[in-house]
Amino acid sequence: MKIESAEFVTSSTDWFKCPLPQNPEFAFIGRSNVGKSSLINLLVGRKNLAKTSSTPGKTQTINHFLINRSWNLVDLPGYGYAAVSRSSRQAWGKMIEQYLMKRENLYCTFVLLDSRVPPQKSDFDFITWMGEQSLPIAVILTKSDKLKQHELAISKKTIEGKLLEQWETLPPLFVTSAEKKTGRKELLEFISNSLTENR
Ligand code: GTP
Ligand code: MG
């Protein structure tokens, strides 16, 4: 799929303040600093469309981007980041939860895991919660440029093994690097297929 246009629409502090649910939508979630905003920039081929930062906790709102004037990418705040105040963390949790449960045009949520780090409790809690809500996910292993091929293969196996302890089937799994620009084609193809299937 070719990206013809990508524009920032709005930042929302609640699900009901989001743009009208008229376009198919794909959201990005994962622990802070895992690379959500960078991956959105890789997909749309723009350096700074989504704001990135080396300091965790950069994205704090629900950010909508309109792609090819017909579907949305959504950058969500990270979960499980301990350094923000407790009250603000709970507000984020609730905001994200409500968004995921109520957003009727949400086609798929990409759950990002750092390929270098074994999935944490917060990741499994989140994936389990999505399963309980019957909300579709795909898993993305990010920052693959930081690992050698064989290390990446081990990491992938470990994560799949962990997921299979809980699930009978694996969700779609992608490996990406915003640094090396890998995984873009596969992800765009997945989105493209999903748009066609649900039309
Ligand atoms: P929050 O908005 O704080 O939750 O973070 P985020 O998940 O949006 O992460 P972001 O895209 O801001 O990236 C965090 C840091 O990781 C930045 O310093 C990025 O440059 C770096 N980063 C992101 N993706 C990659 C990648 O594929 N490879 C490498 N080496 N670094 C990456
Ligand atoms: Mg971000």
Short mmCIF file of C-alpha atoms and ligand atoms in Angstrom, two decimals:
data_model
loop_
_atom_site.label_atom_id
_atom_site.label_comp_id
_atom_site.label_asym_id
_atom_site.label_seq_id
_atom_site.Cartn_x
_atom_site.Cartn_y
_atom_site.Cartn_z
CA MET A 1 0.00 0.00 0.00
CA LYS A 2 1.23 3.45 -0.87
CA ILE A 3 0.94 6.26 1.66
CA GLU A 4 -0.37 9.26 -0.29
CA SER A 5 -1.12 11.49 2.66
CA ALA A 6 -0.77 11.52 6.43
CA GLU A 7 -2.04 14.30 8.62
CA PHE A 8 -2.38 14.90 12.33
CA VAL A 9 -6.05 15.28 13.24
CA THR A 10 -6.32 15.83 16.97
CA SER A 11 -5.23 14.87 20.49
CA SER A 12 -8.02 13.72 22.78
CA THR A 13 -8.14 13.29 26.53
CA ASP A 14 -11.20 11.00 26.44
CA TRP A 15 -12.67 8.44 24.05
CA PHE A 16 -15.80 10.54 23.53
CA LYS A 17 -13.73 13.54 22.44
CA CYS A 18 -12.15 11.52 19.61
CA PRO A 19 -13.03 12.24 15.96
CA LEU A 20 -16.32 10.76 14.72
CA PRO A 21 -15.84 6.99 14.29
CA GLN A 22 -16.30 7.02 10.55
CA ASN A 23 -12.94 5.62 9.37
CA PRO A 24 -11.35 2.24 10.02
CA GLU A 25 -8.85 2.68 12.82
CA PHE A 26 -5.63 0.98 13.98
CA ALA A 27 -4.14 1.78 17.39
CA PHE A 28 -0.61 1.39 18.78
CA ILE A 29 -0.07 0.51 22.41
CA GLY A 30 2.72 -0.82 24.63
CA ARG A 31 4.91 0.20 27.52
CA SER A 32 6.39 3.67 27.47
CA ASN A 33 9.44 4.10 25.27
CA VAL A 34 8.79 0.86 23.35
CA GLY A 35 8.67 2.82 20.09
CA LYS A 36 4.97 3.42 19.30
CA SER A 37 5.36 6.94 17.97
CA SER A 38 8.53 6.05 16.03
CA LEU A 39 6.73 3.14 14.37
CA ILE A 40 3.87 5.37 13.26
CA ASN A 41 6.43 7.70 11.71
CA LEU A 42 8.07 4.76 9.94
CA LEU A 43 4.72 3.60 8.54
CA VAL A 44 3.77 6.99 7.16
CA GLY A 45 7.31 7.79 6.03
CA ARG A 46 7.54 11.00 8.02
CA LYS A 47 10.17 11.79 10.66
CA ASN A 48 8.12 13.81 13.11
CA LEU A 49 4.44 13.29 12.48
CA ALA A 50 4.05 11.53 15.84
CA LYS A 51 6.17 13.09 18.58
CA THR A 52 8.90 10.82 19.89
CA SER A 53 11.24 11.17 22.87
CA SER A 54 13.98 9.26 24.64
CA THR A 55 12.23 10.18 27.90
CA PRO A 56 9.42 7.71 28.65
CA GLY A 57 5.92 9.12 28.98
CA LYS A 58 6.02 11.47 25.98
CA THR A 59 2.62 10.57 24.54
CA GLN A 60 -0.10 11.33 27.08
CA THR A 61 -3.22 11.69 24.96
CA ILE A 62 -5.08 9.73 22.27
CA ASN A 63 -3.59 11.04 19.02
CA HIS A 64 -5.39 10.58 15.72
CA PHE A 65 -3.70 10.64 12.33
CA LEU A 66 -5.67 10.47 9.09
CA ILE A 67 -3.98 8.36 6.42
CA ASN A 68 -4.82 8.50 2.71
CA ARG A 69 -7.91 10.48 3.74
CA SER A 70 -9.66 7.21 4.53
CA TRP A 71 -8.30 5.40 7.60
CA ASN A 72 -6.76 6.31 10.96
CA LEU A 73 -3.65 5.48 12.91
CA VAL A 74 -3.85 6.16 16.64
CA ASP A 75 -0.89 6.82 18.91
CA LEU A 76 -1.72 5.93 22.52
CA PRO A 77 0.14 6.71 25.76
CA GLY A 78 2.36 3.98 27.16
CA TYR A 79 1.08 1.76 29.96
CA GLY A 80 3.04 0.64 33.00
CA TYR A 81 5.35 3.59 33.29
CA ALA A 82 6.12 4.03 36.99
CA ALA A 83 7.60 7.54 37.07
CA VAL A 84 4.38 9.42 36.38
CA SER A 85 2.23 10.21 39.39
CA ARG A 86 -0.16 7.53 40.51
CA SER A 87 -3.30 9.55 39.87
CA SER A 88 -2.23 10.44 36.34
CA ARG A 89 -1.32 6.80 35.66
CA GLN A 90 -4.79 5.66 36.70
CA ALA A 91 -6.39 8.33 34.56
CA TRP A 92 -4.38 7.10 31.55
CA GLY A 93 -5.34 3.52 32.26
CA LYS A 94 -8.99 4.40 32.38
CA MET A 95 -8.77 6.61 29.30
CA ILE A 96 -7.09 3.88 27.26
CA GLU A 97 -9.43 1.18 28.55
CA GLN A 98 -12.53 3.21 27.69
CA TYR A 99 -11.16 4.08 24.27
CA LEU A 100 -10.46 0.43 23.47
CA MET A 101 -13.83 -0.79 24.69
CA LYS A 102 -15.99 1.92 23.15
CA ARG A 103 -14.30 2.74 19.88
CA GLU A 104 -16.56 0.99 17.39
CA ASN A 105 -14.35 1.67 14.35
CA LEU A 106 -11.23 0.10 15.91
CA TYR A 107 -10.15 -2.68 13.54
CA CYS A 108 -7.01 -3.83 15.31
CA THR A 109 -4.69 -2.83 18.15
CA PHE A 110 -0.97 -3.35 17.68
CA VAL A 111 0.66 -4.36 20.96
CA LEU A 112 4.32 -3.37 20.88
CA LEU A 113 6.94 -5.33 22.82
CA ASP A 114 10.63 -4.46 23.01
CA SER A 115 12.39 -7.30 21.21
CA ARG A 116 15.30 -7.10 23.71
CA VAL A 117 13.24 -7.43 26.86
CA PRO A 118 11.13 -10.43 27.92
CA PRO A 119 7.45 -9.38 28.03
CA GLN A 120 6.59 -7.92 31.42
CA LYS A 121 3.58 -8.49 33.63
CA SER A 122 1.98 -5.29 32.36
CA ASP A 123 2.23 -6.63 28.79
CA PHE A 124 0.58 -9.93 29.66
CA ASP A 125 -2.04 -8.20 31.77
CA PHE A 126 -2.86 -6.01 28.82
CA ILE A 127 -2.96 -8.85 26.26
CA THR A 128 -5.13 -10.93 28.60
CA TRP A 129 -7.49 -8.01 29.09
CA MET A 130 -7.80 -7.53 25.32
CA GLY A 131 -8.59 -11.24 24.95
CA GLU A 132 -11.28 -11.02 27.62
CA GLN A 133 -12.87 -8.11 25.75
CA SER A 134 -12.61 -10.08 22.46
CA LEU A 135 -10.66 -7.22 20.94
CA PRO A 136 -8.31 -8.18 18.08
CA ILE A 137 -4.58 -7.62 18.50
CA ALA A 138 -1.39 -8.08 16.55
CA VAL A 139 1.99 -8.18 18.30
CA ILE A 140 4.98 -6.16 17.14
CA LEU A 141 8.53 -6.72 18.35
CA THR A 142 10.27 -3.35 18.13
CA LYS A 143 13.89 -2.15 18.03
CA SER A 144 15.05 -5.30 16.26
CA ASP A 145 18.16 -3.40 15.08
CA LYS A 146 19.48 -3.74 18.63
CA LEU A 147 19.71 -7.53 18.33
CA LYS A 148 21.69 -9.93 16.18
CA GLN A 149 19.68 -12.28 13.94
CA HIS A 150 20.05 -15.30 16.22
CA GLU A 151 19.23 -13.25 19.32
CA LEU A 152 16.12 -12.01 17.60
CA ALA A 153 15.08 -15.56 16.73
CA ILE A 154 15.46 -16.58 20.39
CA SER A 155 13.54 -13.55 21.56
CA LYS A 156 10.73 -14.30 19.11
CA LYS A 157 10.54 -17.94 20.23
CA THR A 158 10.46 -16.92 23.90
CA ILE A 159 7.63 -14.49 23.35
CA GLU A 160 5.64 -16.96 21.25
CA GLY A 161 6.15 -19.61 23.91
CA LYS A 162 4.88 -17.26 26.60
CA LEU A 163 1.83 -16.35 24.54
CA LEU A 164 1.07 -20.01 23.83
CA GLU A 165 1.02 -20.74 27.57
CA GLN A 166 -2.17 -18.70 27.62
CA TRP A 167 -3.58 -18.81 24.08
CA GLU A 168 -4.31 -21.64 21.70
CA THR A 169 -3.41 -19.61 18.66
CA LEU A 170 -0.83 -16.89 18.23
CA PRO A 171 -1.87 -13.43 17.16
CA PRO A 172 -0.21 -12.07 13.99
CA LEU A 173 3.40 -11.20 14.89
CA PHE A 174 5.65 -8.63 13.26
CA VAL A 175 9.26 -7.60 13.78
CA THR A 176 10.19 -3.97 13.16
CA SER A 177 12.96 -1.44 13.41
CA ALA A 178 12.25 2.26 13.03
CA GLU A 179 16.01 2.72 12.93
CA LYS A 180 16.64 0.32 10.03
CA LYS A 181 13.19 0.91 8.52
CA THR A 182 12.29 -2.78 8.57
CA GLY A 183 8.84 -4.32 8.88
CA ARG A 184 7.10 -1.42 7.18
CA LYS A 185 5.97 -3.31 4.09
CA GLU A 186 4.59 -6.23 6.11
CA LEU A 187 2.63 -3.99 8.45
CA LEU A 188 1.16 -1.90 5.66
CA GLU A 189 0.15 -5.10 3.88
CA PHE A 190 -1.56 -6.35 7.03
CA ILE A 191 -3.45 -3.06 7.35
CA SER A 192 -4.34 -3.10 3.67
CA ASN A 193 -5.72 -6.66 3.91
CA SER A 194 -7.65 -5.77 7.00
CA LEU A 195 -9.20 -2.77 5.24
CA THR A 196 -10.25 -4.92 2.28
CA GLU A 197 -11.62 -7.80 4.39
CA ASN A 198 -13.75 -5.53 6.51
CA ARG A 199 -15.07 -3.38 3.72
P1 GTP B 1 5.94 7.06 24.89
O1 GTP B 1 5.17 8.00 24.01
O2 GTP B 1 6.76 7.76 25.90
O3 GTP B 1 5.06 6.01 25.51
O4 GTP B 1 7.03 6.29 24.00
P2 GTP B 1 6.88 5.59 22.57
O5 GTP B 1 6.49 4.16 22.76
O6 GTP B 1 6.02 6.40 21.66
O7 GTP B 1 8.40 5.57 22.05
P3 GTP B 1 9.11 6.56 21.00
O8 GTP B 1 8.67 6.26 19.61
O9 GTP B 1 8.99 7.95 21.49
O10 GTP B 1 10.63 6.03 21.11
C1 GTP B 1 11.30 5.98 22.34
C2 GTP B 1 12.80 5.94 22.10
O11 GTP B 1 13.17 4.74 21.44
C3 GTP B 1 13.32 7.08 21.20
O12 GTP B 1 14.57 7.49 21.69
C4 GTP B 1 13.44 6.42 19.84
O13 GTP B 1 14.41 7.01 19.01
C5 GTP B 1 13.86 5.01 20.22
N1 GTP B 1 13.40 4.02 19.21
C6 GTP B 1 12.16 3.86 18.73
N2 GTP B 1 12.11 2.88 17.81
C7 GTP B 1 13.37 2.42 17.68
C8 GTP B 1 13.98 1.38 16.87
O14 GTP B 1 13.36 0.69 16.07
N3 GTP B 1 15.32 1.19 17.06
C9 GTP B 1 16.06 1.91 17.93
N4 GTP B 1 17.35 1.62 18.05
N5 GTP B 1 15.53 2.88 18.69
C10 GTP B 1 14.21 3.12 18.58
MG MG B 2 4.84 8.01 22.04
#
